[in-house]
Amino acid sequence: MFKFIEKTFTFFYPILRKWGMGYSFASYLSLFLNIVLLCVLAYTMYVVFRLVLVTIMIFIARKTRTKFDDLLVTNKTAKYIAHLIPLLFIYKAVPVILERYEYWEGLFGKLVGIYIVILVLWIIRTIFNALRDYLKLKPRYSDKPIDSFIQVIMIVLWIVGITIILSRLFEIGHTELLTTFGAVSALIILIFRDIILGFVASVQVSINDMIRIGDWITMGKFGADGDVIEINLTTVKVRNFDNTTTTIPTYSLSSDSFQNWRGMLHSDGRRIKRHILIKASSIRFLNNEELKDMQKITLISDYIDTRMAEVDKYNVDNIIDKSLAINGRNITNLGLFRKYITQYLSNHPAINKDLLLLCRQLQSTAQGVPLEVYAFTSDKQWQNYEYIMSDIFDHVIASVPYFGLELYELPSNSEFLKQT
C-alpha cells in the first residue's frame, strides 16, 4: 500500500510542482493522514450527534401535545443539524491542520464554508416546511397562501446565500458584489425582459399547477378558447375549437385573468345556468277551477293538492275575505311553473341530482321577469351537454302556455303589418 502511494505521488509530483505545490512526499503523506483523521473524527461526531439529536427530538415530540415538533421530525430537521456540527468542527480545524499548506487550506476552507451556507439554508427550509404543515392544520390558516409566503422568504434567503457563496469563492466584498449585480441586472432585464418574465411565469404556472397541456382554457383578451397544445418559456399555444391556433405570452397567464375548465371536467357535472324571460303582465293568481285543471299535470298534481289544502286552511282559519283574490294566501301561475320546472329537472335522467338543482326568479327587467334554470348535467362532453340543455329548454319553453304565462320577445315586422 505504501509503495502504491509512493508511485502515485511520483506520477503527480511534476504536475503539483508546476502548480506551485511541490512539497515533499513526507509532507503530503502527513497531509493525507491528517485529512483522513479529520474525516474520521467528523464522521464519528456526525453519527453521535445524529443519534443524540434525533432521539431527543423524537422523545420531545412524543411527550408534547403540539404537532410542530412531530413535523420537525418528519422533515428531518435534526438530521441536517447533525450534519452541521461536524462541518463547523472541520471549518475550525482546517486552518490548524493545513497551516503549512496555504493552497489546500484555502481550497478546503472555501468548500467547507460553501457547504455550511447551503446546509444552513436547507435547515431553514425544513423548519419553514414544518411551520407550513403546522399552520395548515389550523382552521384559521387552512385557506391562506402560506406556500407563497414561504417561497418568497426562501427566494430572498437563497439570494443572500448565493451572494455569500460568490463573495467567499472569489474573495469579493459583499458591497462590491451587490453593486456589480445591480449594474449587470439592469442590462440583462432590458435585453431579456420577455425571456425573464416567461421564465418566472413558467415557474409559477408549474408550481401552482395553473395550466397543463390538454387543458381547455378561455382567455378573451387573446381570443383563445380551446385546448392547450404547447407550453414553453415564452409562449403558450392554444388550438381553438374552430381549429385556429392562438399564441399567448406565458407571462400573461400570471398577470391576466383566464378561465381553466379542468376543474369542471374533473367534477361530477357541468353547469346549466340559463334563463327565459316571462312577460310580467301574464303573471297572476290562480283560482280553484284553474288549479283543478292543472292537477292533470302529473309532475305537480300531488303538490297542488297539498298546497291547495294549506292555502284553504289558512284562509278559513283567518277568516279571509276571498271576494278579492289579493286577500290572504294564493297560488300564482309563475310559482306553480317554477315548481313544475324543479320537478321536471329532478326527474330528468341526464341531471346530476347530487349537485345543486333549482329554478329561481331573478331581478325583474324592462324585458320581463327572468326565470333561471340552475342545474348540472352528468355528461360533461360539449356535444352531449348542448343537446341536454337544448332538450330541457325546448320542454320549458313549450310548457309556458299551459300555466297561462307568456314569453317576452320583441315584435317582428309582420306583427306590425297585421296591426296596420
Tab-separated table of C-alpha atoms in Angstrom, residues 9-379:
chain	number	residue	atom	x	y	z
A	9	PHE	CA	2.870	10.670	-5.726
A	10	THR	CA	5.863	10.224	-8.080
A	11	PHE	CA	3.474	10.382	-11.066
A	12	PHE	CA	1.608	13.511	-9.931
A	13	TYR	CA	4.560	15.324	-8.374
A	14	PRO	CA	5.600	17.182	-11.585
A	15	ILE	CA	2.033	18.451	-12.008
A	16	LEU	CA	1.826	19.583	-8.393
A	17	ARG	CA	5.188	21.280	-8.694
A	18	LYS	CA	4.010	23.122	-11.819
A	19	TRP	CA	1.041	24.457	-9.766
A	20	GLY	CA	3.402	25.678	-7.094
A	21	MET	CA	2.552	22.876	-4.672
A	22	GLY	CA	5.741	20.869	-4.837
A	23	TYR	CA	6.002	19.784	-1.229
A	24	SER	CA	7.963	16.711	-0.214
A	25	PHE	CA	6.492	13.227	-0.166
A	26	ALA	CA	6.605	13.133	3.622
A	27	SER	CA	4.690	16.408	3.765
A	28	TYR	CA	1.948	15.089	1.522
A	29	LEU	CA	1.757	11.842	3.451
A	30	SER	CA	1.368	13.840	6.664
A	31	LEU	CA	-1.277	15.982	4.977
A	32	PHE	CA	-3.127	12.903	3.772
A	33	LEU	CA	-3.096	11.288	7.216
A	34	ASN	CA	-4.290	14.499	8.850
A	35	ILE	CA	-7.189	14.791	6.412
A	36	VAL	CA	-8.147	11.136	6.938
A	37	LEU	CA	-8.011	11.597	10.712
A	38	LEU	CA	-10.120	14.758	10.423
A	39	CYS	CA	-12.737	12.964	8.277
A	40	VAL	CA	-12.896	10.027	10.716
A	41	LEU	CA	-13.389	12.386	13.665
A	42	ALA	CA	-16.028	14.379	11.766
A	43	TYR	CA	-17.925	11.244	10.757
A	44	THR	CA	-17.809	9.945	14.334
A	45	MET	CA	-19.188	13.254	15.562
A	46	TYR	CA	-21.921	13.115	12.916
A	47	VAL	CA	-23.017	9.612	13.947
A	48	VAL	CA	-23.050	10.515	17.639
A	49	PHE	CA	-24.816	13.856	17.247
A	50	ARG	CA	-27.327	12.427	14.789
A	51	LEU	CA	-28.230	9.642	17.207
A	52	VAL	CA	-28.479	12.036	20.136
A	53	LEU	CA	-30.375	14.843	18.376
A	54	VAL	CA	-32.849	12.551	16.565
A	55	THR	CA	-33.514	10.566	19.762
A	56	ILE	CA	-34.065	13.740	21.805
A	57	MET	CA	-36.335	15.287	19.192
A	58	ILE	CA	-38.427	12.103	18.864
A	59	PHE	CA	-38.687	11.896	22.664
A	60	ILE	CA	-39.828	15.524	22.920
A	61	ALA	CA	-42.299	15.055	20.061
A	62	ARG	CA	-43.910	12.104	21.808
A	63	LYS	CA	-44.186	13.897	25.139
A	64	THR	CA	-45.615	17.208	23.911
A	65	ARG	CA	-49.139	17.838	22.622
A	66	THR	CA	-48.167	20.216	19.840
A	67	LYS	CA	-47.749	18.818	16.330
A	68	PHE	CA	-44.971	21.208	15.364
A	69	ASP	CA	-42.136	19.097	16.808
A	70	ASP	CA	-43.646	15.998	15.151
A	71	LEU	CA	-43.449	17.813	11.833
A	72	LEU	CA	-39.821	18.777	12.551
A	73	VAL	CA	-39.097	15.069	12.937
A	74	THR	CA	-40.970	14.286	9.710
A	75	ASN	CA	-38.975	16.920	7.801
A	76	LYS	CA	-35.667	15.513	9.215
A	77	THR	CA	-34.531	18.791	10.756
A	78	ALA	CA	-32.437	17.050	13.433
A	79	LYS	CA	-30.624	15.004	10.782
A	80	TYR	CA	-29.485	18.121	8.929
A	81	ILE	CA	-28.443	19.869	12.154
A	82	ALA	CA	-26.321	16.786	12.934
A	83	HIS	CA	-24.563	17.367	9.597
A	84	LEU	CA	-23.831	20.973	10.541
A	85	ILE	CA	-21.939	20.299	13.794
A	86	PRO	CA	-19.111	18.191	12.246
A	87	LEU	CA	-18.844	20.730	9.416
A	88	LEU	CA	-18.282	23.537	11.901
A	89	PHE	CA	-15.617	21.380	13.575
A	90	ILE	CA	-13.899	20.812	10.200
A	91	TYR	CA	-14.137	24.512	9.346
A	92	LYS	CA	-12.335	25.417	12.584
A	93	ALA	CA	-9.828	22.572	12.319
A	94	VAL	CA	-8.729	23.144	8.703
A	95	PRO	CA	-6.553	26.242	9.452
A	96	VAL	CA	-4.771	24.277	12.183
A	97	ILE	CA	-4.233	21.021	10.268
A	98	LEU	CA	-3.348	22.683	6.961
A	99	GLU	CA	-1.371	25.546	8.461
A	100	ARG	CA	1.710	24.769	6.318
A	101	TYR	CA	-0.305	24.159	3.135
A	102	GLU	CA	-1.766	27.501	2.115
A	103	TYR	CA	-3.251	26.304	-1.186
A	104	TRP	CA	-5.084	23.350	0.329
A	105	GLU	CA	-6.124	25.364	3.345
A	106	GLY	CA	-7.752	27.997	1.117
A	107	LEU	CA	-9.399	25.370	-1.122
A	108	PHE	CA	-10.820	23.223	1.699
A	109	GLY	CA	-11.809	26.292	3.686
A	110	LYS	CA	-13.843	27.670	0.766
A	111	LEU	CA	-15.508	24.323	0.004
A	112	VAL	CA	-16.458	23.697	3.634
A	113	GLY	CA	-17.725	27.292	4.015
A	114	ILE	CA	-19.918	26.953	0.910
A	115	TYR	CA	-21.287	23.635	2.153
A	116	ILE	CA	-22.095	25.207	5.538
A	117	VAL	CA	-24.051	28.046	3.871
A	118	ILE	CA	-26.057	25.580	1.740
A	119	LEU	CA	-26.714	23.339	4.734
A	120	VAL	CA	-27.914	26.277	6.877
A	121	LEU	CA	-30.338	27.268	4.123
A	122	TRP	CA	-31.545	23.671	3.905
A	123	ILE	CA	-32.109	23.528	7.668
A	124	ILE	CA	-34.112	26.779	7.493
A	125	ARG	CA	-36.119	25.272	4.631
A	126	THR	CA	-37.032	22.182	6.687
A	127	ILE	CA	-38.126	24.413	9.579
A	128	PHE	CA	-40.309	26.510	7.263
A	129	ASN	CA	-41.790	23.345	5.739
A	130	ALA	CA	-42.666	22.109	9.221
A	131	LEU	CA	-44.186	25.510	10.023
A	132	ARG	CA	-46.202	25.412	6.787
A	133	ASP	CA	-47.568	21.949	7.550
A	134	TYR	CA	-48.368	23.007	11.114
A	135	LEU	CA	-50.274	26.146	10.068
A	136	LYS	CA	-52.274	24.157	7.522
A	137	LEU	CA	-53.608	22.071	10.390
A	138	LYS	CA	-55.121	25.220	11.900
A	139	PRO	CA	-58.590	26.191	10.587
A	140	ARG	CA	-57.626	29.889	10.670
A	141	TYR	CA	-54.777	29.371	8.201
A	142	SER	CA	-56.112	26.481	6.098
A	143	ASP	CA	-57.206	28.797	3.265
A	144	LYS	CA	-54.238	31.193	3.461
A	145	PRO	CA	-51.471	31.193	0.775
A	146	ILE	CA	-48.793	30.009	3.210
A	147	ASP	CA	-46.759	28.329	0.461
A	148	SER	CA	-46.410	31.609	-1.412
A	149	PHE	CA	-45.128	33.455	1.648
A	150	ILE	CA	-42.573	30.733	2.397
A	151	GLN	CA	-41.432	30.649	-1.231
A	152	VAL	CA	-40.811	34.401	-1.210
A	153	ILE	CA	-38.838	34.182	2.051
A	154	MET	CA	-36.764	31.273	0.742
A	155	ILE	CA	-36.020	33.104	-2.521
A	156	VAL	CA	-34.671	36.054	-0.525
A	157	LEU	CA	-32.613	33.726	1.677
A	158	TRP	CA	-31.201	31.882	-1.327
A	159	ILE	CA	-30.219	35.199	-2.916
A	160	VAL	CA	-28.396	36.128	0.297
A	161	GLY	CA	-26.812	32.669	0.434
A	162	ILE	CA	-25.632	32.797	-3.199
A	163	THR	CA	-24.178	36.263	-2.560
A	164	ILE	CA	-22.221	34.919	0.433
A	165	ILE	CA	-21.021	31.899	-1.585
A	166	LEU	CA	-19.814	34.015	-4.508
A	167	SER	CA	-18.094	36.516	-2.242
A	168	ARG	CA	-16.423	33.619	-0.407
A	169	LEU	CA	-15.463	31.818	-3.602
A	170	PHE	CA	-13.975	34.809	-5.421
A	171	GLU	CA	-12.961	36.756	-2.303
A	172	ILE	CA	-15.051	39.787	-3.238
A	173	GLY	CA	-16.670	42.102	-0.713
A	174	HIS	CA	-20.465	41.866	-0.300
A	175	THR	CA	-20.975	45.540	-1.185
A	176	GLU	CA	-18.862	45.311	-4.331
A	177	LEU	CA	-20.604	42.115	-5.399
A	178	LEU	CA	-24.089	43.551	-4.931
A	179	THR	CA	-23.099	46.702	-6.819
A	180	THR	CA	-21.873	44.587	-9.739
A	181	PHE	CA	-25.082	42.544	-9.689
A	182	GLY	CA	-27.150	45.725	-9.787
A	183	ALA	CA	-25.324	47.146	-12.802
A	184	VAL	CA	-25.408	43.879	-14.738
A	185	SER	CA	-29.018	43.058	-13.841
A	186	ALA	CA	-30.288	46.323	-15.316
A	187	LEU	CA	-28.739	45.430	-18.688
A	188	ILE	CA	-29.942	41.828	-18.520
A	189	ILE	CA	-33.517	42.834	-17.692
A	190	LEU	CA	-33.550	45.344	-20.555
A	191	ILE	CA	-32.351	42.844	-23.165
A	192	PHE	CA	-34.003	39.636	-21.938
A	193	ARG	CA	-37.207	41.088	-20.468
A	194	ASP	CA	-39.639	38.726	-22.208
A	195	ILE	CA	-37.495	35.678	-21.518
A	196	ILE	CA	-37.149	36.545	-17.822
A	197	LEU	CA	-40.879	37.223	-17.467
A	198	GLY	CA	-41.623	33.999	-19.320
A	199	PHE	CA	-39.264	32.038	-17.093
A	200	VAL	CA	-40.802	33.434	-13.906
A	201	ALA	CA	-44.304	32.782	-15.255
A	202	SER	CA	-43.343	29.223	-16.242
A	203	VAL	CA	-42.144	28.553	-12.701
A	204	GLN	CA	-45.361	29.995	-11.250
A	205	VAL	CA	-47.523	28.030	-13.691
A	206	SER	CA	-45.665	24.827	-12.849
A	207	ILE	CA	-45.570	25.272	-9.073
A	208	ASN	CA	-49.203	26.390	-8.768
A	209	ASP	CA	-50.425	23.878	-11.378
A	210	MET	CA	-52.319	26.667	-13.141
A	211	ILE	CA	-52.308	25.061	-16.577
A	212	ARG	CA	-51.360	21.767	-18.206
A	213	ILE	CA	-51.074	20.540	-21.765
A	214	GLY	CA	-54.531	19.310	-22.771
A	215	ASP	CA	-56.422	21.763	-20.533
A	216	TRP	CA	-59.351	23.634	-22.026
A	217	ILE	CA	-58.839	27.334	-21.327
A	218	THR	CA	-60.682	30.516	-22.268
A	219	MET	CA	-58.870	33.852	-22.462
A	220	GLY	CA	-60.981	36.563	-24.075
A	221	LYS	CA	-58.163	39.107	-24.289
A	222	PHE	CA	-56.330	36.955	-26.833
A	223	GLY	CA	-59.385	35.277	-28.373
A	224	ALA	CA	-58.338	31.869	-27.018
A	225	ASP	CA	-60.988	29.201	-26.457
A	226	GLY	CA	-59.688	25.681	-26.833
A	227	ASP	CA	-57.122	23.112	-25.734
A	228	VAL	CA	-53.540	23.885	-24.705
A	229	ILE	CA	-51.156	22.069	-27.064
A	230	GLU	CA	-47.782	23.536	-26.087
A	231	ILE	CA	-46.205	25.372	-23.139
A	232	ASN	CA	-42.701	26.800	-23.467
A	233	LEU	CA	-40.613	29.563	-21.931
A	234	THR	CA	-42.167	32.476	-23.805
A	235	THR	CA	-45.474	31.284	-25.315
A	236	VAL	CA	-48.459	29.024	-24.752
A	237	LYS	CA	-50.212	27.664	-27.840
A	238	VAL	CA	-53.951	27.018	-27.778
A	239	ARG	CA	-55.826	25.148	-30.505
A	240	ASN	CA	-59.257	26.762	-30.623
A	241	PHE	CA	-62.404	24.799	-31.347
A	242	ASP	CA	-62.576	26.341	-34.827
A	243	ASN	CA	-59.140	24.728	-35.476
A	244	THR	CA	-57.312	28.061	-35.407
A	245	THR	CA	-54.264	28.486	-33.156
A	246	THR	CA	-53.807	31.280	-30.635
A	247	THR	CA	-50.392	32.128	-29.165
A	248	ILE	CA	-50.415	33.622	-25.668
A	249	PRO	CA	-47.330	35.095	-23.909
A	250	THR	CA	-46.511	32.851	-20.963
A	251	TYR	CA	-46.222	35.783	-18.556
A	252	SER	CA	-49.815	36.793	-19.403
A	253	LEU	CA	-51.046	33.680	-17.608
A	254	SER	CA	-49.734	35.085	-14.324
A	255	SER	CA	-50.617	38.743	-14.938
A	256	ASP	CA	-54.013	38.465	-16.700
A	257	SER	CA	-57.180	36.529	-15.961
A	258	PHE	CA	-58.083	33.336	-17.807
A	259	GLN	CA	-60.563	30.515	-17.297
A	260	ASN	CA	-59.407	26.916	-16.945
A	261	TRP	CA	-62.146	24.315	-17.413
A	262	ARG	CA	-60.124	21.430	-15.949
A	263	GLY	CA	-61.970	21.595	-12.638
A	264	MET	CA	-65.302	21.215	-14.416
A	265	LEU	CA	-64.071	18.244	-16.455
A	266	HIS	CA	-62.849	16.530	-13.287
A	267	SER	CA	-66.008	17.334	-11.311
A	268	ASP	CA	-69.293	15.408	-11.137
A	269	GLY	CA	-71.246	17.645	-13.505
A	270	ARG	CA	-71.331	20.551	-15.931
A	271	ARG	CA	-73.421	23.558	-15.026
A	272	ILE	CA	-76.537	24.774	-16.808
A	273	LYS	CA	-77.214	28.418	-15.981
A	274	ARG	CA	-79.696	29.895	-18.452
A	275	HIS	CA	-82.941	31.840	-18.122
A	276	ILE	CA	-86.101	32.643	-20.043
A	277	LEU	CA	-87.984	35.950	-19.860
A	278	ILE	CA	-91.606	35.799	-18.688
A	279	LYS	CA	-93.926	38.624	-19.691
A	280	ALA	CA	-94.774	40.413	-16.425
A	281	SER	CA	-98.403	41.122	-17.415
A	282	SER	CA	-99.089	37.378	-17.746
A	283	ILE	CA	-98.307	36.647	-14.071
A	284	ARG	CA	-101.466	36.315	-11.941
A	285	PHE	CA	-103.228	34.437	-9.139
A	286	LEU	CA	-104.906	31.122	-9.965
A	287	ASN	CA	-108.472	30.283	-8.906
A	288	ASN	CA	-109.681	26.864	-7.785
A	289	GLU	CA	-111.076	25.929	-11.201
A	290	GLU	CA	-107.750	26.640	-12.894
A	291	LEU	CA	-105.882	24.730	-10.218
A	292	LYS	CA	-108.137	21.697	-10.685
A	293	ASP	CA	-107.404	21.765	-14.408
A	294	MET	CA	-103.688	21.895	-13.705
A	295	GLN	CA	-103.941	18.864	-11.438
A	296	LYS	CA	-103.891	16.868	-14.657
A	297	ILE	CA	-100.158	17.732	-14.922
A	298	THR	CA	-98.662	14.591	-13.391
A	299	LEU	CA	-95.445	16.041	-12.013
A	300	ILE	CA	-97.179	18.603	-9.787
A	301	SER	CA	-100.606	17.045	-9.096
A	302	ASP	CA	-99.634	15.982	-5.568
A	303	TYR	CA	-98.024	19.346	-4.912
A	304	ILE	CA	-101.205	21.189	-5.991
A	305	ASP	CA	-103.363	19.031	-3.661
A	306	THR	CA	-101.084	19.717	-0.695
A	307	ARG	CA	-100.703	23.394	-1.497
A	308	MET	CA	-104.445	23.987	-2.021
A	309	ALA	CA	-105.204	22.337	1.321
A	310	GLU	CA	-102.671	24.562	3.123
A	311	VAL	CA	-103.930	27.762	1.458
A	312	ASP	CA	-107.617	26.989	2.068
A	313	LYS	CA	-106.994	26.087	5.716
A	314	TYR	CA	-105.046	29.333	6.303
A	315	ASN	CA	-107.740	31.476	4.658
A	316	VAL	CA	-110.577	29.790	6.570
A	317	ASP	CA	-108.787	29.894	9.925
A	318	ASN	CA	-108.024	33.590	9.487
A	319	ILE	CA	-111.491	34.443	8.058
A	320	ILE	CA	-110.025	35.904	4.872
A	321	ASP	CA	-112.353	37.745	2.510
A	322	LYS	CA	-111.751	35.976	-0.808
A	323	SER	CA	-114.047	38.224	-2.819
A	324	LEU	CA	-110.751	39.789	-3.892
A	325	ALA	CA	-108.026	37.358	-4.999
A	326	ILE	CA	-105.281	39.507	-3.454
A	327	ASN	CA	-106.520	38.811	0.072
A	328	GLY	CA	-104.964	36.003	2.099
A	329	ARG	CA	-102.720	33.350	0.653
A	330	ASN	CA	-102.808	32.416	-3.024
A	331	ILE	CA	-101.054	30.328	-5.651
A	332	THR	CA	-99.604	32.120	-8.670
A	333	ASN	CA	-99.098	30.652	-12.109
A	334	LEU	CA	-95.407	31.646	-12.053
A	335	GLY	CA	-94.811	29.974	-8.676
A	336	LEU	CA	-96.527	26.813	-9.911
A	337	PHE	CA	-94.472	26.911	-13.086
A	338	ARG	CA	-91.243	27.182	-11.030
A	339	LYS	CA	-92.278	24.125	-9.050
A	340	TYR	CA	-93.033	22.258	-12.265
A	341	ILE	CA	-89.588	23.036	-13.716
A	342	THR	CA	-87.923	21.885	-10.475
A	343	GLN	CA	-89.850	18.607	-10.568
A	344	TYR	CA	-89.072	18.164	-14.253
A	345	LEU	CA	-85.330	18.622	-13.625
A	346	SER	CA	-85.441	16.274	-10.645
A	347	ASN	CA	-86.869	13.561	-12.894
A	348	HIS	CA	-84.618	14.213	-15.867
A	349	PRO	CA	-82.167	11.279	-16.320
A	350	ALA	CA	-79.297	13.483	-17.561
A	351	ILE	CA	-79.275	15.799	-14.489
A	352	ASN	CA	-76.962	15.032	-11.548
A	353	LYS	CA	-79.253	15.038	-8.506
A	354	ASP	CA	-76.328	15.127	-6.045
A	355	LEU	CA	-75.362	18.667	-7.113
A	356	LEU	CA	-77.277	21.915	-6.687
A	357	LEU	CA	-80.576	21.999	-8.592
A	358	LEU	CA	-83.042	24.883	-8.572
A	359	CYS	CA	-85.274	27.129	-10.622
A	360	ARG	CA	-85.109	30.700	-9.410
A	361	GLN	CA	-86.560	34.111	-10.238
A	362	LEU	CA	-84.047	36.866	-10.963
A	363	GLN	CA	-84.369	40.630	-10.701
A	364	SER	CA	-87.125	41.931	-12.995
A	365	THR	CA	-86.011	43.898	-16.035
A	366	ALA	CA	-87.606	46.059	-18.701
A	367	GLN	CA	-87.906	42.915	-20.827
A	368	GLY	CA	-89.793	40.892	-18.218
A	369	VAL	CA	-89.181	38.558	-15.291
A	370	PRO	CA	-86.147	36.237	-15.768
A	371	LEU	CA	-86.731	32.630	-14.707
A	372	GLU	CA	-83.385	30.822	-14.423
A	373	VAL	CA	-82.597	27.122	-14.512
A	374	TYR	CA	-79.553	26.238	-12.397
A	375	ALA	CA	-78.523	22.575	-12.562
A	376	PHE	CA	-75.663	20.252	-13.529
A	377	THR	CA	-75.604	17.625	-16.259
A	378	SER	CA	-73.962	14.281	-15.556
A	379	ASP	CA	-72.465	14.178	-19.060
